[in-house]
mmCIF file of C-alpha atoms in Angstrom:
data_model
loop_
_atom_site.group_PDB
_atom_site.id
_atom_site.type_symbol
_atom_site.label_atom_id
_atom_site.label_comp_id
_atom_site.label_asym_id
_atom_site.label_seq_id
_atom_site.Cartn_x
_atom_site.Cartn_y
_atom_site.Cartn_z
ATOM 1 C CA UNK J 868 -86.207 -10.587 3.735
ATOM 2 C CA UNK J 869 -85.357 -10.230 0.615
ATOM 3 C CA UNK J 870 -82.891 -12.357 2.581
ATOM 4 C CA UNK J 871 -81.212 -9.647 4.607
ATOM 5 C CA UNK J 872 -78.084 -10.597 6.502
ATOM 6 C CA UNK J 873 -78.006 -8.743 9.779
ATOM 7 C CA UNK J 874 -74.565 -7.356 10.061
ATOM 8 C CA UNK J 875 -72.836 -5.532 12.869
ATOM 9 C CA UNK J 876 -71.920 -2.462 11.158
ATOM 10 C CA UNK J 877 -70.959 -3.855 9.946
ATOM 11 C CA UNK J 878 -66.216 -5.729 7.501
ATOM 12 C CA UNK J 879 -57.566 -10.395 4.128
ATOM 13 C CA UNK J 880 -55.540 -8.441 5.976
ATOM 14 C CA UNK J 881 -53.597 -9.641 8.912
ATOM 15 C CA UNK J 882 -56.857 -8.428 10.342
ATOM 16 C CA UNK J 883 -56.467 -9.749 13.829
ATOM 17 C CA UNK J 884 -53.232 -7.868 14.360
ATOM 18 C CA UNK J 885 -52.566 -6.211 17.706
ATOM 19 C CA UNK J 886 -54.143 -2.840 16.767
ATOM 20 C CA UNK J 887 -57.378 -4.549 15.694
ATOM 21 C CA UNK J 888 -57.520 -6.701 18.797
ATOM 22 C CA UNK J 889 -57.167 -3.586 20.940
ATOM 23 C CA UNK J 890 -60.260 -1.981 19.397
ATOM 24 C CA UNK J 891 -63.174 -2.651 21.722
ATOM 25 C CA UNK J 892 -66.880 -2.034 21.187
ATOM 26 C CA UNK J 893 -69.256 -0.475 23.683
ATOM 27 C CA UNK J 894 -72.041 -2.701 25.046
ATOM 28 C CA UNK J 895 -75.400 -1.259 24.056
ATOM 29 C CA UNK J 896 -78.959 -1.859 22.912
ATOM 30 C CA UNK J 897 -80.408 -0.071 19.879
ATOM 31 C CA UNK J 898 -83.704 -0.063 17.965
ATOM 32 C CA UNK J 899 -84.176 1.136 14.379
ATOM 33 C CA UNK J 900 -87.130 2.070 12.197
ATOM 34 C CA UNK J 901 -86.985 0.156 8.910
ATOM 35 C CA UNK J 902 -88.354 1.166 5.510
ATOM 36 C CA UNK J 903 -88.095 -0.403 2.072
ATOM 37 C CA UNK J 904 -85.875 0.694 -0.808
ATOM 38 C CA UNK J 905 -86.717 0.299 -4.482
ATOM 39 C CA UNK J 906 -83.777 1.033 -6.793
ATOM 40 C CA UNK J 907 -82.186 3.018 -3.990
ATOM 41 C CA UNK J 908 -85.262 5.157 -3.254
ATOM 42 C CA UNK J 909 -87.775 4.915 -0.412
ATOM 43 C CA UNK J 910 -90.766 2.650 -1.009
ATOM 44 C CA UNK J 911 -93.897 2.413 1.157
ATOM 45 C CA UNK J 912 -94.528 -1.288 0.493
ATOM 46 C CA UNK J 913 -92.501 -2.591 3.447
ATOM 47 C CA UNK J 914 -91.836 -1.324 6.960
ATOM 48 C CA UNK J 915 -90.596 -2.774 10.191
ATOM 49 C CA UNK J 916 -88.209 -2.636 13.132
ATOM 50 C CA UNK J 917 -84.678 -3.817 13.735
ATOM 51 C CA UNK J 918 -83.397 -4.454 17.262
ATOM 52 C CA UNK J 919 -79.725 -4.973 18.051
ATOM 53 C CA UNK J 920 -77.967 -5.790 21.294
ATOM 54 C CA UNK J 921 -74.256 -6.170 22.018
ATOM 55 C CA UNK J 922 -73.176 -7.469 25.408
ATOM 56 C CA UNK J 923 -69.608 -7.882 26.638
ATOM 57 C CA UNK J 924 -68.477 -10.867 28.668
ATOM 58 C CA UNK J 925 -65.090 -11.556 30.180
ATOM 59 C CA UNK J 926 -64.342 -13.875 27.248
ATOM 60 C CA UNK J 927 -65.958 -12.065 24.347
ATOM 61 C CA UNK J 928 -69.205 -10.727 22.924
ATOM 62 C CA UNK J 929 -72.846 -11.786 22.781
ATOM 63 C CA UNK J 930 -74.861 -10.335 19.890
ATOM 64 C CA UNK J 931 -78.641 -10.542 19.538
ATOM 65 C CA UNK J 932 -80.395 -9.229 16.441
ATOM 66 C CA UNK J 933 -84.038 -9.220 15.407
ATOM 67 C CA UNK J 934 -85.471 -7.845 12.181
ATOM 68 C CA UNK J 935 -89.244 -7.774 11.727
ATOM 69 C CA UNK J 936 -90.763 -6.673 8.419
ATOM 70 C CA UNK J 937 -94.366 -6.086 7.424
ATOM 71 C CA UNK J 938 -94.732 -6.664 3.680
ATOM 72 C CA UNK J 939 -97.897 -5.402 1.980
ATOM 73 C CA UNK J 940 -99.978 -8.209 0.434
ATOM 74 C CA UNK J 941 -103.083 -8.406 -1.740
ATOM 75 C CA UNK J 942 -105.362 -8.871 1.276
ATOM 76 C CA UNK J 943 -103.236 -8.149 4.327
ATOM 77 C CA UNK J 944 -99.676 -7.481 5.384
ATOM 78 C CA UNK J 945 -97.424 -10.511 5.870
ATOM 79 C CA UNK J 946 -94.962 -10.447 8.760
ATOM 80 C CA UNK J 947 -91.510 -11.947 8.388
ATOM 81 C CA UNK J 948 -88.909 -12.079 11.111
ATOM 82 C CA UNK J 949 -85.233 -12.958 11.323
ATOM 83 C CA UNK J 950 -83.489 -13.558 14.626
ATOM 84 C CA UNK J 951 -79.807 -14.178 15.230
ATOM 85 C CA UNK J 952 -77.759 -14.913 18.315
ATOM 86 C CA UNK J 953 -73.980 -15.069 18.137
ATOM 87 C CA UNK J 954 -71.287 -15.568 20.761
ATOM 88 C CA UNK J 955 -67.842 -14.542 19.555
ATOM 89 C CA UNK J 956 -64.580 -14.891 21.444
ATOM 90 C CA UNK J 957 -62.561 -11.758 22.139
ATOM 91 C CA UNK J 958 -59.663 -12.977 19.993
ATOM 92 C CA UNK J 959 -61.986 -13.528 16.997
ATOM 93 C CA UNK J 960 -61.149 -17.225 16.755
ATOM 94 C CA UNK J 961 -64.450 -18.795 17.826
ATOM 95 C CA UNK J 962 -68.090 -18.157 16.911
ATOM 96 C CA UNK J 963 -71.302 -19.868 18.015
ATOM 97 C CA UNK J 964 -74.284 -18.915 15.890
ATOM 98 C CA UNK J 965 -78.016 -19.499 15.551
ATOM 99 C CA UNK J 966 -80.153 -17.911 12.819
ATOM 100 C CA UNK J 967 -83.909 -18.373 12.689
ATOM 101 C CA UNK J 968 -86.467 -17.109 10.133
ATOM 102 C CA UNK J 969 -90.255 -17.098 10.439
ATOM 103 C CA UNK J 970 -92.948 -15.999 7.993
ATOM 104 C CA UNK J 971 -96.534 -15.512 9.062
ATOM 105 C CA UNK J 972 -95.657 -16.957 12.468
ATOM 106 C CA UNK J 973 -94.228 -20.198 11.031
ATOM 107 C CA UNK J 974 -90.560 -21.090 11.144
ATOM 108 C CA UNK J 975 -89.151 -21.346 7.642
ATOM 109 C CA UNK J 976 -85.462 -21.871 8.367
ATOM 110 C CA UNK J 977 -83.057 -22.621 11.198
ATOM 111 C CA UNK J 978 -79.276 -22.686 10.934
ATOM 112 C CA UNK J 979 -76.930 -23.119 13.884
ATOM 113 C CA UNK J 980 -73.484 -24.334 14.689
ATOM 114 C CA UNK J 981 -69.977 -23.346 15.717
ATOM 115 C CA UNK J 982 -66.956 -21.998 13.831
ATOM 116 C CA UNK J 983 -63.362 -22.187 15.007
ATOM 117 C CA UNK J 984 -60.034 -20.898 13.693
ATOM 118 C CA UNK J 985 -57.205 -23.058 15.048
ATOM 119 C CA UNK J 986 -53.693 -22.118 16.098
ATOM 120 C CA UNK J 987 -52.481 -23.547 12.771
ATOM 121 C CA UNK J 988 -54.537 -20.861 10.956
ATOM 122 C CA UNK J 989 -56.907 -23.475 9.586
ATOM 123 C CA UNK J 990 -60.574 -23.218 10.456
ATOM 124 C CA UNK J 991 -63.870 -25.024 10.126
ATOM 125 C CA UNK J 992 -67.542 -24.304 10.714
ATOM 126 C CA UNK J 993 -69.595 -27.274 11.896
ATOM 127 C CA UNK J 994 -73.380 -27.118 11.717
ATOM 128 C CA UNK J 995 -75.721 -28.864 14.138
ATOM 129 C CA UNK J 996 -78.709 -27.729 12.046
ATOM 130 C CA UNK J 997 -78.527 -28.904 9.294
ATOM 131 C CA UNK J 998 -76.807 -31.721 11.153
ATOM 132 C CA UNK J 999 -73.485 -33.060 9.966
ATOM 133 C CA UNK J 1000 -72.643 -30.235 7.555
ATOM 134 C CA UNK J 1001 -69.332 -28.351 7.614
ATOM 135 C CA UNK J 1002 -67.287 -25.827 5.614
ATOM 136 C CA UNK J 1003 -63.588 -24.982 5.684
ATOM 137 C CA UNK J 1004 -62.523 -21.515 6.878
ATOM 138 C CA UNK J 1005 -59.209 -19.884 5.922
ATOM 139 C CA UNK J 1006 -57.252 -18.555 8.887
ATOM 140 C CA UNK J 1007 -57.895 -14.944 7.775
ATOM 141 C CA UNK J 1008 -61.684 -15.325 8.048
ATOM 142 C CA UNK J 1009 -63.383 -12.617 10.113
ATOM 143 C CA UNK J 1010 -66.489 -13.165 12.213
ATOM 144 C CA UNK J 1011 -69.089 -10.386 12.803
ATOM 145 C CA UNK J 1012 -67.521 -8.545 15.737
ATOM 146 C CA UNK J 1013 -64.000 -8.920 14.349
ATOM 147 C CA UNK J 1014 -64.968 -7.343 11.037
ATOM 148 C CA UNK J 1015 -66.687 -4.438 12.800
ATOM 149 C CA UNK J 1016 -63.560 -3.824 14.865
ATOM 150 C CA UNK J 1017 -61.370 -4.004 11.771
ATOM 151 C CA UNK J 1018 -63.550 -1.496 9.895
ATOM 152 C CA UNK J 1019 -63.232 0.993 12.753
ATOM 153 C CA UNK J 1020 -59.485 0.416 12.978
ATOM 154 C CA UNK J 1021 -59.046 1.038 9.268
ATOM 155 C CA UNK J 1022 -61.130 4.228 9.421
ATOM 156 C CA UNK J 1023 -59.175 5.566 12.390
ATOM 157 C CA UNK J 1024 -55.928 4.856 10.534
ATOM 158 C CA UNK J 1025 -57.141 7.018 7.636
ATOM 159 C CA UNK J 1026 -57.452 4.105 5.208
ATOM 160 C CA UNK J 1027 -59.967 4.275 2.345
ATOM 161 C CA UNK J 1028 -60.945 0.618 2.349
ATOM 162 C CA UNK J 1029 -59.874 -3.012 2.570
ATOM 163 C CA UNK J 1030 -60.745 -6.552 1.495
ATOM 164 C CA UNK J 1031 -61.619 -9.413 3.813
ATOM 165 C CA UNK J 1032 -63.190 -12.847 4.113
ATOM 166 C CA UNK J 1033 -66.338 -12.850 6.236
ATOM 167 C CA UNK J 1034 -68.331 -15.690 7.840
ATOM 168 C CA UNK J 1035 -71.749 -15.142 9.413
ATOM 169 C CA UNK J 1036 -73.104 -18.692 9.409
ATOM 170 C CA UNK J 1037 -76.593 -18.103 7.992
ATOM 171 C CA UNK J 1038 -75.951 -20.642 5.211
ATOM 172 C CA UNK J 1039 -73.815 -23.740 4.737
ATOM 173 C CA UNK J 1040 -71.405 -21.900 2.462
ATOM 174 C CA UNK J 1041 -67.744 -20.811 2.503
ATOM 175 C CA UNK J 1042 -66.868 -17.317 3.753
ATOM 176 C CA UNK J 1043 -67.835 -14.425 1.532
ATOM 177 C CA UNK J 1044 -65.338 -12.046 -0.012
ATOM 178 C CA UNK J 1045 -65.983 -8.474 1.166
ATOM 179 C CA UNK J 1046 -64.824 -5.198 -0.321
ATOM 180 C CA UNK J 1047 -65.170 -2.248 2.079
ATOM 181 C CA UNK J 1048 -64.915 1.389 0.958
ATOM 182 C CA UNK J 1049 -64.554 4.019 3.690
ATOM 183 C CA UNK J 1050 -65.524 7.524 2.656
ATOM 184 C CA UNK J 1051 -66.744 10.953 3.620
ATOM 185 C CA UNK J 1052 -70.066 11.186 5.436
ATOM 186 C CA UNK J 1053 -72.734 12.226 2.868
ATOM 187 C CA UNK J 1054 -74.535 15.493 3.619
ATOM 188 C CA UNK J 1055 -77.901 13.725 3.487
ATOM 189 C CA UNK J 1056 -76.847 11.586 6.466
ATOM 190 C CA UNK J 1057 -75.172 14.281 8.537
ATOM 191 C CA UNK J 1058 -78.424 14.977 10.385
ATOM 192 C CA UNK J 1059 -78.950 11.475 11.770
ATOM 193 C CA UNK J 1060 -79.799 12.288 15.374
ATOM 194 C CA UNK J 1061 -78.865 10.507 18.568
ATOM 195 C CA UNK J 1062 -82.026 9.312 20.379
ATOM 196 C CA UNK J 1063 -82.807 10.968 23.688
ATOM 197 C CA UNK J 1064 -81.131 9.080 26.506
ATOM 198 C CA UNK J 1065 -78.290 7.763 24.351
ATOM 199 C CA UNK J 1066 -76.180 10.915 24.279
ATOM 200 C CA UNK J 1067 -73.511 9.511 26.599
ATOM 201 C CA UNK J 1068 -72.649 6.879 24.005
ATOM 202 C CA UNK J 1069 -72.181 9.448 21.242
ATOM 203 C CA UNK J 1070 -70.465 12.399 22.941
ATOM 204 C CA UNK J 1071 -67.041 13.005 21.420
ATOM 205 C CA UNK J 1072 -67.352 10.096 19.000
ATOM 206 C CA UNK J 1073 -66.418 10.189 15.326
ATOM 207 C CA UNK J 1074 -68.959 9.142 12.700
ATOM 208 C CA UNK J 1075 -67.641 6.631 10.164
ATOM 209 C CA UNK J 1076 -69.293 6.084 6.783
ATOM 210 C CA UNK J 1077 -68.604 3.032 4.629
ATOM 211 C CA UNK J 1078 -70.077 0.903 1.855
ATOM 212 C CA UNK J 1079 -69.410 -2.808 1.462
ATOM 213 C CA UNK J 1080 -70.056 -5.387 -1.231
ATOM 214 C CA UNK J 1081 -70.359 -9.074 -0.294
ATOM 215 C CA UNK J 1082 -69.437 -11.674 -2.915
ATOM 216 C CA UNK J 1083 -70.020 -15.405 -2.854
ATOM 217 C CA UNK J 1084 -66.759 -17.301 -3.253
ATOM 218 C CA UNK J 1085 -65.451 -20.471 -4.798
ATOM 219 C CA UNK J 1086 -63.186 -22.871 -3.005
ATOM 220 C CA UNK J 1087 -60.224 -20.670 -3.958
ATOM 221 C CA UNK J 1088 -61.737 -17.773 -2.006
ATOM 222 C CA UNK J 1089 -62.254 -15.476 -5.003
ATOM 223 C CA UNK J 1090 -65.509 -13.581 -5.431
ATOM 224 C CA UNK J 1091 -67.621 -14.157 -8.529
ATOM 225 C CA UNK J 1092 -69.376 -11.505 -10.621
ATOM 226 C CA UNK J 1093 -71.823 -9.082 -9.047
ATOM 227 C CA UNK J 1094 -72.093 -8.815 -5.254
ATOM 228 C CA UNK J 1095 -74.677 -11.024 -3.563
ATOM 229 C CA UNK J 1096 -75.688 -7.909 -1.620
ATOM 230 C CA UNK J 1097 -74.380 -4.495 -0.623
ATOM 231 C CA UNK J 1098 -74.680 -2.424 2.497
ATOM 232 C CA UNK J 1099 -73.817 1.027 3.773
ATOM 233 C CA UNK J 1100 -73.529 2.337 7.305
ATOM 234 C CA UNK J 1101 -72.993 5.356 9.522
ATOM 235 C CA UNK J 1102 -71.305 4.000 12.627
ATOM 236 C CA UNK J 1103 -69.670 5.662 15.613
ATOM 237 C CA UNK J 1104 -66.077 4.730 16.389
ATOM 238 C CA UNK J 1105 -67.273 2.752 19.435
ATOM 239 C CA UNK J 1106 -69.413 0.419 17.289
ATOM 240 C CA UNK J 1107 -72.834 2.065 17.666
ATOM 241 C CA UNK J 1108 -74.612 2.138 14.296
ATOM 242 C CA UNK J 1109 -76.824 5.123 13.558
ATOM 243 C CA UNK J 1110 -77.986 4.346 10.032
ATOM 244 C CA UNK J 1111 -77.685 1.540 7.527
ATOM 245 C CA UNK J 1112 -78.882 0.076 4.245
ATOM 246 C CA UNK J 1113 -78.994 -3.431 2.844
ATOM 247 C CA UNK J 1114 -79.538 -3.833 -0.885
ATOM 248 C CA UNK J 1115 -80.024 -6.925 -3.038
ATOM 249 C CA UNK J 1116 -80.659 -6.309 -6.707
ATOM 250 C CA UNK J 1117 -83.235 -3.541 -7.102
ATOM 251 C CA UNK J 1118 -84.708 -4.016 -3.622
ATOM 252 C CA UNK J 1119 -83.540 -3.449 -0.096
ATOM 253 C CA UNK J 1120 -84.117 -1.737 3.227
ATOM 254 C CA UNK J 1121 -82.786 1.250 5.134
ATOM 255 C CA UNK J 1122 -82.913 1.751 8.902
ATOM 256 C CA UNK J 1123 -82.452 4.728 11.246
ATOM 257 C CA UNK J 1124 -81.835 4.601 14.961
ATOM 258 C CA UNK J 1125 -84.797 5.451 17.243
ATOM 259 C CA UNK J 1126 -83.608 4.142 20.623
ATOM 260 C CA UNK J 1127 -80.170 3.789 22.207
ATOM 261 C CA UNK J 1128 -79.106 2.776 25.693
ATOM 262 C CA UNK J 1129 -75.878 1.670 27.342
ATOM 263 C CA UNK J 1130 -75.537 -1.825 28.796
ATOM 264 C CA UNK J 1131 -73.310 -2.686 31.775
ATOM 265 C CA UNK J 1132 -69.752 -3.888 31.327
ATOM 266 C CA UNK J 1133 -68.716 -7.140 33.006
ATOM 267 C CA UNK J 1134 -66.515 -7.142 36.089
ATOM 268 C CA UNK J 1135 -63.580 -9.328 35.125
ATOM 269 C CA UNK J 1136 -60.429 -10.233 37.045
#
């Protein structure tokens, strides 16, 4: 992918404060049509699909993501696919992750492991593939679901943006520094429609628009230079994403929702 990071729409504050922890996300399954971007404009050279699933458990969240792209070649299109599975605890302190990439049907990368933030506010990610690798995590690091919840909380509080440290686990690297800007929904995106059958998940919900830049960090946690990538999103205040972009340099992708369905909530004591 252009190495696209699949983010829950997607974003250090005392980010796991009580208000953030109270923000829950609705379990759902969504599918998106994907098209390429060239310098911010639509390009016909790449197309694909993006599937996203969020399930709730009594202890946390299970996220499955799959992005499949068809890239035009000299003789035939080449298919590339990225799959991710993540299990994140409800308190945002623990993450199990597995990220797999294939090109032309052959696996080209596999990264998996577990990240944990301890009670002493010191954390670590340990990788089982590549085996024996680890990185330190500051106590303010946010995992994918936690950063999505924090973005919604900030938007509902009327804030215009925030900074955070974010760890996804797709590379053996320290957390990235993220700058999130929350703004007014652009007119060009006001017509993003809810797919038939998914209306119950959207009725009465507020649409949130934000842009985020992700910066690679040094050991001191400070971002360096230009962002490694940027993204934008239109997301409902229950965590359902309707539209998004992912841009790296002059290239990127955009995706629009085509299918949406609710998933059952767990019965917990």
